[in-house]
Amino acid sequence: MQPPPSFAHAVAAPHTAAAFVAAHYAVAAPVRCALLNRGFNDVYAVTTATGDRAILRISGHRGRGDPDAEAAAAFLAHLKGCGVPVAAARPARDGRMVTGFPRPDGIRPAVLFDHAEGRVPDLDSADDAALQGMTLARLHDAADRWPQREAGRVRLDLDHLLHRPADRLLSASILTDDARAVLRPLVGRLAAAVAALEPLSRTRCHGDCHGLNARLQPGGPGGGEQAMLFDFDDSGFGYLAYDLAVHLWAQVSFGRRRHRVWHGFVDGYRRLRPIGRADLEAVHAFVAIRHIWLMGEFAARLDITGREQMAWLSRQGDFLLAWEAATIGPRLPL
């Protein structure tokens, strides 16, 4: 007898996603859905009969494991209650914030979010980056006032961000021996660099504030714009320096040279909240750690993305070693 077929990843048709929203949420039917993005998660734009807009996220299979969606939803509710502009999660008809979406690859966590209104940030604009830095500072202030800030199972510590992703990466069949020879000792040096700067600040983090998980909208302090943040899929309690470093990583990885944008982001953050010297110095190491984290997430997706699209994993050693030599030894001013 042939074994039953199995699936590494399955994408729900938009009409199936729409039927799911209509069945599980108190929205006006008919509901329309359009697939926005098929990445780590499948994301759909939702429009109801009254014109209400929302976002449905169906979680994919991740190397890091399923999301800590309940804790993330509770954090978003706290932030919204504190006046921090975020796209909060909406409860289903039964009151749950996370529902199960049936797919051929298993029951996947699904969450419905408020739609983030506003314009897409200009990735070359230091002013737009400053607005995001200001909202992240407001987020951290609100997080520090939240008694449940350490709730949930996700910890953005070195095990989650560096050691486990590196293990997945180093065991990936696609990785070359030369790449392994670079990465294996680098992991140890990065862990030592972070340890040398301890104690570092911890807080509840967004986890993915790279510049595009935001919309800019009216209503900011002084009548200007403000940044609304969304996509808290990788949020958790952990290093404040990592939450800052994600933005710098986005400006310097994959051949980018947007240093001015990083300065705008960190200047915006500092308008509302100081950054300790050790935390700022640790940002350099966490840029490299973020890159390895991302590589580890992709290495876990060989059966979904395919080997031909993963050759880039073996070509990241030069960037990582150059970044280490330029910033983690003799540190550049931030």
mmCIF file of C-alpha atoms in Angstrom:
data_model
loop_
_atom_site.group_PDB
_atom_site.id
_atom_site.type_symbol
_atom_site.label_atom_id
_atom_site.label_comp_id
_atom_site.label_asym_id
_atom_site.label_seq_id
_atom_site.Cartn_x
_atom_site.Cartn_y
_atom_site.Cartn_z
ATOM 1 C CA MET A 1 0.000 0.000 0.000
ATOM 2 C CA GLN A 2 1.301 3.429 -0.920
ATOM 3 C CA PRO A 3 1.796 5.824 2.004
ATOM 4 C CA PRO A 4 -0.551 8.828 1.967
ATOM 5 C CA PRO A 5 0.880 11.948 0.312
ATOM 6 C CA SER A 6 2.476 14.537 2.551
ATOM 7 C CA PHE A 7 3.006 18.223 1.950
ATOM 8 C CA ALA A 8 5.829 20.520 3.025
ATOM 9 C CA HIS A 9 3.742 23.629 2.421
ATOM 10 C CA ALA A 10 0.257 24.349 1.100
ATOM 11 C CA VAL A 11 -1.269 27.725 0.241
ATOM 12 C CA ALA A 12 -4.980 28.276 0.766
ATOM 13 C CA ALA A 13 -6.871 29.800 -2.147
ATOM 14 C CA PRO A 14 -8.155 33.320 -1.383
ATOM 15 C CA HIS A 15 -11.798 32.183 -1.431
ATOM 16 C CA THR A 16 -10.959 29.513 1.169
ATOM 17 C CA ALA A 17 -9.291 32.118 3.379
ATOM 18 C CA ALA A 18 -12.343 34.363 2.971
ATOM 19 C CA ALA A 19 -14.701 31.576 4.018
ATOM 20 C CA PHE A 20 -12.537 30.916 7.081
ATOM 21 C CA VAL A 21 -12.687 34.582 8.155
ATOM 22 C CA ALA A 22 -16.464 34.714 7.645
ATOM 23 C CA ALA A 23 -16.937 31.546 9.694
ATOM 24 C CA HIS A 24 -14.676 32.430 12.617
ATOM 25 C CA TYR A 25 -14.892 36.215 13.004
ATOM 26 C CA ALA A 26 -17.741 38.651 13.585
ATOM 27 C CA VAL A 27 -17.447 40.416 10.233
ATOM 28 C CA ALA A 28 -19.968 41.467 7.619
ATOM 29 C CA ALA A 29 -20.290 38.956 4.793
ATOM 30 C CA PRO A 30 -19.481 38.534 2.021
ATOM 31 C CA VAL A 31 -15.752 38.612 2.720
ATOM 32 C CA ARG A 32 -13.082 38.991 0.043
ATOM 33 C CA CYS A 33 -9.438 37.950 0.441
ATOM 34 C CA ALA A 34 -6.365 38.531 -1.694
ATOM 35 C CA LEU A 35 -3.012 36.855 -1.120
ATOM 36 C CA LEU A 36 -0.472 39.564 -0.267
ATOM 37 C CA ASN A 37 2.606 37.528 0.499
ATOM 38 C CA ARG A 38 3.766 33.925 0.614
ATOM 39 C CA GLY A 39 6.903 33.944 2.712
ATOM 40 C CA PHE A 40 7.543 32.555 6.167
ATOM 41 C CA ASN A 41 3.773 33.026 6.556
ATOM 42 C CA ASP A 42 0.863 33.384 4.139
ATOM 43 C CA VAL A 43 -0.674 36.845 4.469
ATOM 44 C CA TYR A 44 -4.040 37.884 3.026
ATOM 45 C CA ALA A 45 -5.730 41.252 2.654
ATOM 46 C CA VAL A 46 -9.302 40.966 3.958
ATOM 47 C CA THR A 47 -12.199 43.219 2.952
ATOM 48 C CA THR A 48 -15.708 42.828 4.390
ATOM 49 C CA ALA A 49 -19.070 43.823 2.952
ATOM 50 C CA THR A 50 -18.956 47.127 4.883
ATOM 51 C CA GLY A 51 -15.478 47.998 3.587
ATOM 52 C CA ASP A 52 -13.726 47.094 6.823
ATOM 53 C CA ARG A 53 -10.169 45.957 6.106
ATOM 54 C CA ALA A 54 -8.030 43.499 8.045
ATOM 55 C CA ILE A 55 -5.047 41.199 7.584
ATOM 56 C CA LEU A 56 -5.161 37.416 7.968
ATOM 57 C CA ARG A 57 -1.873 35.679 8.752
ATOM 58 C CA ILE A 58 -1.629 31.904 8.438
ATOM 59 C CA SER A 59 1.636 30.736 9.924
ATOM 60 C CA GLY A 60 3.980 28.581 7.905
ATOM 61 C CA HIS A 61 6.396 25.969 9.171
ATOM 62 C CA ARG A 62 9.429 27.727 10.640
ATOM 63 C CA GLY A 63 12.810 26.497 11.805
ATOM 64 C CA ARG A 64 12.272 28.385 15.039
ATOM 65 C CA GLY A 65 8.945 26.562 15.590
ATOM 66 C CA ASP A 66 5.376 27.810 15.661
ATOM 67 C CA PRO A 67 4.798 31.406 16.759
ATOM 68 C CA ASP A 68 4.071 32.408 20.309
ATOM 69 C CA ALA A 69 0.944 34.014 18.899
ATOM 70 C CA GLU A 70 -1.083 34.216 22.116
ATOM 71 C CA ALA A 71 1.680 36.116 23.916
ATOM 72 C CA ALA A 72 2.204 38.381 20.897
ATOM 73 C CA ALA A 73 -1.513 39.183 20.755
ATOM 74 C CA ALA A 74 -1.547 40.050 24.464
ATOM 75 C CA PHE A 75 1.465 42.310 23.957
ATOM 76 C CA LEU A 76 -0.237 44.068 21.057
ATOM 77 C CA ALA A 77 -3.344 44.661 23.186
ATOM 78 C CA HIS A 78 -1.170 46.202 25.905
ATOM 79 C CA LEU A 79 0.633 48.431 23.404
ATOM 80 C CA LYS A 80 -2.622 49.606 21.842
ATOM 81 C CA GLY A 81 -3.980 50.379 25.311
ATOM 82 C CA CYS A 82 -0.880 52.501 25.975
ATOM 83 C CA GLY A 83 -1.447 54.493 22.798
ATOM 84 C CA VAL A 84 1.450 52.951 20.863
ATOM 85 C CA PRO A 85 0.452 52.758 17.175
ATOM 86 C CA VAL A 86 0.362 49.045 16.333
ATOM 87 C CA ALA A 87 -1.848 46.761 14.255
ATOM 88 C CA ALA A 88 -3.499 44.730 17.009
ATOM 89 C CA ALA A 89 -4.992 41.244 16.776
ATOM 90 C CA ARG A 90 -8.757 40.739 16.670
ATOM 91 C CA PRO A 91 -10.573 38.059 18.668
ATOM 92 C CA ALA A 92 -12.518 35.325 16.927
ATOM 93 C CA ARG A 93 -16.189 34.700 17.666
ATOM 94 C CA ASP A 94 -15.221 32.356 20.517
ATOM 95 C CA GLY A 95 -12.914 34.966 22.063
ATOM 96 C CA ARG A 96 -9.678 33.260 21.080
ATOM 97 C CA MET A 97 -6.940 35.357 19.518
ATOM 98 C CA VAL A 98 -5.422 32.394 17.654
ATOM 99 C CA THR A 99 -7.445 29.938 15.591
ATOM 100 C CA GLY A 100 -6.455 26.799 13.708
ATOM 101 C CA PHE A 101 -6.526 26.886 9.906
ATOM 102 C CA PRO A 102 -6.737 23.375 8.360
ATOM 103 C CA ARG A 103 -4.316 22.754 5.479
ATOM 104 C CA PRO A 104 -2.859 19.624 3.863
ATOM 105 C CA ASP A 105 0.383 20.319 5.757
ATOM 106 C CA GLY A 106 -1.441 20.367 9.088
ATOM 107 C CA ILE A 107 -3.444 22.724 11.279
ATOM 108 C CA ARG A 108 -1.685 26.083 11.155
ATOM 109 C CA PRO A 109 -2.056 29.024 13.602
ATOM 110 C CA ALA A 110 -4.100 31.869 12.124
ATOM 111 C CA VAL A 111 -4.603 35.398 13.451
ATOM 112 C CA LEU A 112 -6.681 38.307 12.133
ATOM 113 C CA PHE A 113 -5.134 41.757 12.567
ATOM 114 C CA ASP A 114 -6.221 45.343 12.165
ATOM 115 C CA HIS A 115 -5.196 46.809 8.838
ATOM 116 C CA ALA A 116 -2.236 49.190 9.133
ATOM 117 C CA GLU A 117 -3.318 52.345 7.350
ATOM 118 C CA GLY A 118 -0.853 54.807 5.884
ATOM 119 C CA ARG A 119 1.920 55.087 3.339
ATOM 120 C CA VAL A 120 4.780 52.663 2.819
ATOM 121 C CA PRO A 121 8.041 54.053 4.266
ATOM 122 C CA ASP A 122 10.683 55.311 1.871
ATOM 123 C CA LEU A 123 13.627 53.009 2.614
ATOM 124 C CA ASP A 124 16.101 55.718 1.584
ATOM 125 C CA SER A 125 14.590 58.349 3.898
ATOM 126 C CA ALA A 126 16.300 59.057 7.223
ATOM 127 C CA ASP A 127 13.201 61.007 8.287
ATOM 128 C CA ASP A 128 10.936 58.000 7.721
ATOM 129 C CA ALA A 129 13.398 55.834 9.632
ATOM 130 C CA ALA A 130 13.361 58.325 12.514
ATOM 131 C CA LEU A 131 9.590 57.944 12.815
ATOM 132 C CA GLN A 132 10.032 54.188 13.169
ATOM 133 C CA GLY A 133 12.766 54.688 15.763
ATOM 134 C CA MET A 134 10.413 56.882 17.779
ATOM 135 C CA THR A 135 7.635 54.290 17.739
ATOM 136 C CA LEU A 136 10.059 51.550 18.759
ATOM 137 C CA ALA A 137 11.145 53.721 21.707
ATOM 138 C CA ARG A 138 7.484 54.158 22.693
ATOM 139 C CA LEU A 139 7.034 50.395 22.363
ATOM 140 C CA HIS A 140 9.959 49.673 24.693
ATOM 141 C CA ASP A 141 8.709 52.203 27.240
ATOM 142 C CA ALA A 142 5.286 50.549 27.247
ATOM 143 C CA ALA A 143 6.874 47.089 27.400
ATOM 144 C CA ASP A 144 8.854 48.015 30.497
ATOM 145 C CA ARG A 145 5.589 48.982 32.214
ATOM 146 C CA TRP A 146 3.901 45.673 31.362
ATOM 147 C CA PRO A 147 3.905 43.126 34.197
ATOM 148 C CA GLN A 148 3.632 40.264 31.657
ATOM 149 C CA ARG A 149 6.554 41.414 29.498
ATOM 150 C CA GLU A 150 8.386 38.127 30.095
ATOM 151 C CA ALA A 151 5.312 35.993 29.370
ATOM 152 C CA GLY A 152 5.354 33.389 26.614
ATOM 153 C CA ARG A 153 7.812 30.732 25.553
ATOM 154 C CA VAL A 154 9.931 32.759 23.107
ATOM 155 C CA ARG A 155 13.144 34.271 24.442
ATOM 156 C CA LEU A 156 15.203 36.371 22.068
ATOM 157 C CA ASP A 157 18.397 35.084 23.633
ATOM 158 C CA LEU A 158 21.536 33.646 22.061
ATOM 159 C CA ASP A 159 20.074 30.159 21.965
ATOM 160 C CA HIS A 160 17.102 31.351 19.889
ATOM 161 C CA LEU A 161 18.932 33.929 17.782
ATOM 162 C CA LEU A 162 22.340 32.328 17.243
ATOM 163 C CA HIS A 163 23.022 28.788 18.435
ATOM 164 C CA ARG A 164 19.929 26.955 17.165
ATOM 165 C CA PRO A 165 19.850 28.817 13.809
ATOM 166 C CA ALA A 166 23.570 28.100 13.383
ATOM 167 C CA ASP A 167 22.993 24.402 14.102
ATOM 168 C CA ARG A 168 20.285 24.276 11.413
ATOM 169 C CA LEU A 169 22.525 26.119 8.995
ATOM 170 C CA LEU A 170 25.642 24.043 9.619
ATOM 171 C CA SER A 171 23.710 20.815 9.186
ATOM 172 C CA ALA A 172 22.090 21.917 5.911
ATOM 173 C CA SER A 173 23.190 19.776 2.979
ATOM 174 C CA ILE A 174 23.317 22.812 0.701
ATOM 175 C CA LEU A 175 26.102 24.507 2.720
ATOM 176 C CA THR A 176 29.666 24.173 1.379
ATOM 177 C CA ASP A 177 32.567 23.008 3.528
ATOM 178 C CA ASP A 178 34.259 26.402 3.068
ATOM 179 C CA ALA A 179 31.172 28.145 4.428
ATOM 180 C CA ARG A 180 31.076 25.810 7.413
ATOM 181 C CA ALA A 181 34.742 26.567 8.120
ATOM 182 C CA VAL A 182 33.880 30.280 8.332
ATOM 183 C CA LEU A 183 30.627 30.034 10.229
ATOM 184 C CA ARG A 184 31.449 27.515 12.947
ATOM 185 C CA PRO A 185 34.177 29.583 14.691
ATOM 186 C CA LEU A 186 32.343 32.843 13.977
ATOM 187 C CA VAL A 187 29.391 31.686 16.079
ATOM 188 C CA GLY A 188 31.671 31.239 19.071
ATOM 189 C CA ARG A 189 33.273 34.649 18.583
ATOM 190 C CA LEU A 190 29.901 36.390 18.339
ATOM 191 C CA ALA A 191 28.664 34.724 21.520
ATOM 192 C CA ALA A 192 31.868 35.811 23.281
ATOM 193 C CA ALA A 193 31.461 39.386 22.015
ATOM 194 C CA VAL A 194 27.967 39.597 23.501
ATOM 195 C CA ALA A 195 29.089 38.013 26.780
ATOM 196 C CA ALA A 196 31.904 40.565 27.083
ATOM 197 C CA LEU A 197 29.344 43.396 27.072
ATOM 198 C CA GLU A 198 26.960 41.928 29.635
ATOM 199 C CA PRO A 199 24.894 42.990 31.470
ATOM 200 C CA LEU A 200 22.769 44.159 28.547
ATOM 201 C CA SER A 201 19.242 45.545 28.684
ATOM 202 C CA ARG A 202 16.302 43.209 28.126
ATOM 203 C CA THR A 203 12.780 44.185 27.168
ATOM 204 C CA ARG A 204 9.807 42.948 25.193
ATOM 205 C CA CYS A 205 10.943 43.301 21.569
ATOM 206 C CA HIS A 206 9.219 43.744 18.239
ATOM 207 C CA GLY A 207 11.829 41.388 16.787
ATOM 208 C CA ASP A 208 11.587 42.419 13.120
ATOM 209 C CA CYS A 209 11.699 46.221 12.868
ATOM 210 C CA HIS A 210 13.637 46.306 9.596
ATOM 211 C CA GLY A 211 11.909 49.240 7.933
ATOM 212 C CA LEU A 212 9.033 47.684 6.001
ATOM 213 C CA ASN A 213 6.935 46.392 8.902
ATOM 214 C CA ALA A 214 5.454 49.853 9.338
ATOM 215 C CA ARG A 215 3.077 52.323 7.770
ATOM 216 C CA LEU A 216 3.388 56.083 8.183
ATOM 217 C CA GLN A 217 0.179 57.891 9.047
ATOM 218 C CA PRO A 218 -1.086 61.195 10.440
ATOM 219 C CA GLY A 219 -1.520 61.618 14.164
ATOM 220 C CA GLY A 220 2.039 61.843 15.422
ATOM 221 C CA PRO A 221 3.308 64.188 18.144
ATOM 222 C CA GLY A 222 3.121 67.804 17.035
ATOM 223 C CA GLY A 223 0.660 67.034 14.264
ATOM 224 C CA GLY A 224 3.143 65.255 12.017
ATOM 225 C CA GLU A 225 3.290 61.642 10.941
ATOM 226 C CA GLN A 226 3.862 58.608 13.113
ATOM 227 C CA ALA A 227 4.891 55.053 12.326
ATOM 228 C CA MET A 228 2.417 52.251 12.977
ATOM 229 C CA LEU A 229 4.239 48.942 13.490
ATOM 230 C CA PHE A 230 2.919 45.532 12.522
ATOM 231 C CA ASP A 231 4.117 41.927 12.092
ATOM 232 C CA PHE A 232 5.046 40.870 15.627
ATOM 233 C CA ASP A 233 5.518 37.262 14.519
ATOM 234 C CA ASP A 234 9.102 37.225 15.841
ATOM 235 C CA SER A 235 8.473 39.249 18.987
ATOM 236 C CA GLY A 236 9.485 38.127 22.441
ATOM 237 C CA PHE A 237 11.372 39.049 25.573
ATOM 238 C CA GLY A 238 15.052 39.532 24.875
ATOM 239 C CA TYR A 239 17.947 41.807 24.061
ATOM 240 C CA LEU A 240 17.067 45.454 23.418
ATOM 241 C CA ALA A 241 20.257 45.673 21.345
ATOM 242 C CA TYR A 242 18.899 43.018 18.989
ATOM 243 C CA ASP A 243 15.678 44.973 18.440
ATOM 244 C CA LEU A 244 17.784 47.973 17.382
ATOM 245 C CA ALA A 245 20.229 45.879 15.370
ATOM 246 C CA VAL A 246 17.539 44.506 13.063
ATOM 247 C CA HIS A 247 17.187 47.970 11.545
ATOM 248 C CA LEU A 248 20.932 48.449 11.109
ATOM 249 C CA TRP A 249 21.182 44.963 9.581
ATOM 250 C CA ALA A 250 18.580 45.970 6.992
ATOM 251 C CA GLN A 251 20.738 48.957 5.992
ATOM 252 C CA VAL A 252 24.056 47.105 5.605
ATOM 253 C CA SER A 253 23.273 43.512 4.543
ATOM 254 C CA PHE A 254 23.120 42.170 0.989
ATOM 255 C CA GLY A 255 25.257 44.993 -0.403
ATOM 256 C CA ARG A 256 23.240 47.879 1.010
ATOM 257 C CA ARG A 257 24.984 51.049 2.197
ATOM 258 C CA ARG A 258 22.193 53.051 3.816
ATOM 259 C CA HIS A 259 24.133 54.248 6.865
ATOM 260 C CA ARG A 260 22.339 57.615 6.885
ATOM 261 C CA VAL A 261 19.023 55.830 7.290
ATOM 262 C CA TRP A 262 20.341 53.951 10.330
ATOM 263 C CA HIS A 263 21.482 57.229 11.881
ATOM 264 C CA GLY A 264 17.992 58.641 11.336
ATOM 265 C CA PHE A 265 16.437 55.610 13.024
ATOM 266 C CA VAL A 266 18.653 55.693 16.102
ATOM 267 C CA ASP A 267 18.363 59.492 16.371
ATOM 268 C CA GLY A 268 14.575 59.154 16.345
ATOM 269 C CA TYR A 269 14.756 56.513 19.068
ATOM 270 C CA ARG A 270 17.002 58.712 21.212
ATOM 271 C CA ARG A 271 14.566 61.633 21.018
ATOM 272 C CA LEU A 272 12.298 59.649 23.326
ATOM 273 C CA ARG A 273 14.515 57.134 25.082
ATOM 274 C CA PRO A 274 18.243 56.874 25.859
ATOM 275 C CA ILE A 275 20.360 53.931 24.745
ATOM 276 C CA GLY A 276 23.017 52.619 27.129
ATOM 277 C CA ARG A 277 26.585 52.477 25.904
ATOM 278 C CA ALA A 278 26.889 48.703 26.211
ATOM 279 C CA ASP A 279 23.581 48.175 24.383
ATOM 280 C CA LEU A 280 24.730 50.437 21.554
ATOM 281 C CA GLU A 281 28.060 48.638 21.263
ATOM 282 C CA ALA A 282 26.298 45.261 21.256
ATOM 283 C CA VAL A 283 24.287 46.302 18.198
ATOM 284 C CA HIS A 284 27.328 45.476 16.026
ATOM 285 C CA ALA A 285 27.474 41.848 17.107
ATOM 286 C CA PHE A 286 23.715 41.490 16.822
ATOM 287 C CA VAL A 287 23.815 42.602 13.177
ATOM 288 C CA ALA A 288 25.877 39.502 12.389
ATOM 289 C CA ILE A 289 23.698 37.399 14.695
ATOM 290 C CA ARG A 290 20.586 38.587 12.866
ATOM 291 C CA HIS A 291 22.140 37.547 9.552
ATOM 292 C CA ILE A 292 22.906 34.071 10.858
ATOM 293 C CA TRP A 293 19.406 33.842 12.330
ATOM 294 C CA LEU A 294 17.905 34.575 8.911
ATOM 295 C CA MET A 295 20.218 32.073 7.214
ATOM 296 C CA GLY A 296 19.152 29.436 9.719
ATOM 297 C CA GLU A 297 15.478 30.141 9.045
ATOM 298 C CA PHE A 298 16.007 29.687 5.314
ATOM 299 C CA ALA A 299 18.149 26.595 5.800
ATOM 300 C CA ALA A 300 15.145 24.974 7.472
ATOM 301 C CA ARG A 301 13.063 25.600 4.323
ATOM 302 C CA LEU A 302 14.977 23.556 1.761
ATOM 303 C CA ASP A 303 11.966 21.313 1.173
ATOM 304 C CA ILE A 304 9.748 24.354 0.611
ATOM 305 C CA THR A 305 11.933 26.805 -1.293
ATOM 306 C CA GLY A 306 14.184 24.343 -3.120
ATOM 307 C CA ARG A 307 17.949 23.902 -3.322
ATOM 308 C CA GLU A 308 18.506 26.127 -6.359
ATOM 309 C CA GLN A 309 17.285 29.191 -4.467
ATOM 310 C CA MET A 310 19.478 28.471 -1.433
ATOM 311 C CA ALA A 311 22.945 28.807 -2.939
ATOM 312 C CA TRP A 312 23.203 32.282 -1.418
ATOM 313 C CA LEU A 313 23.603 30.717 2.034
ATOM 314 C CA SER A 314 27.178 29.660 1.227
ATOM 315 C CA ARG A 315 28.091 33.131 -0.047
ATOM 316 C CA GLN A 316 27.541 35.091 3.180
ATOM 317 C CA GLY A 317 30.906 34.414 4.819
ATOM 318 C CA ASP A 318 32.635 37.413 3.230
ATOM 319 C CA PHE A 319 29.976 39.822 4.503
ATOM 320 C CA LEU A 320 30.020 38.361 8.006
ATOM 321 C CA LEU A 321 33.810 38.356 8.320
ATOM 322 C CA ALA A 322 34.107 41.881 6.912
ATOM 323 C CA TRP A 323 31.443 43.133 9.319
ATOM 324 C CA GLU A 324 33.163 41.453 12.242
ATOM 325 C CA ALA A 325 36.558 42.905 11.317
ATOM 326 C CA ALA A 326 35.201 46.423 10.847
ATOM 327 C CA THR A 327 32.906 46.709 13.851
ATOM 328 C CA ILE A 328 33.317 44.068 16.532
ATOM 329 C CA GLY A 329 37.075 44.504 16.925
ATOM 330 C CA PRO A 330 37.769 48.193 16.386
ATOM 331 C CA ARG A 331 34.239 49.500 16.799
ATOM 332 C CA LEU A 332 32.872 52.124 14.440
ATOM 333 C CA PRO A 333 30.911 55.032 15.950
ATOM 334 C CA LEU A 334 27.162 54.600 15.725
#
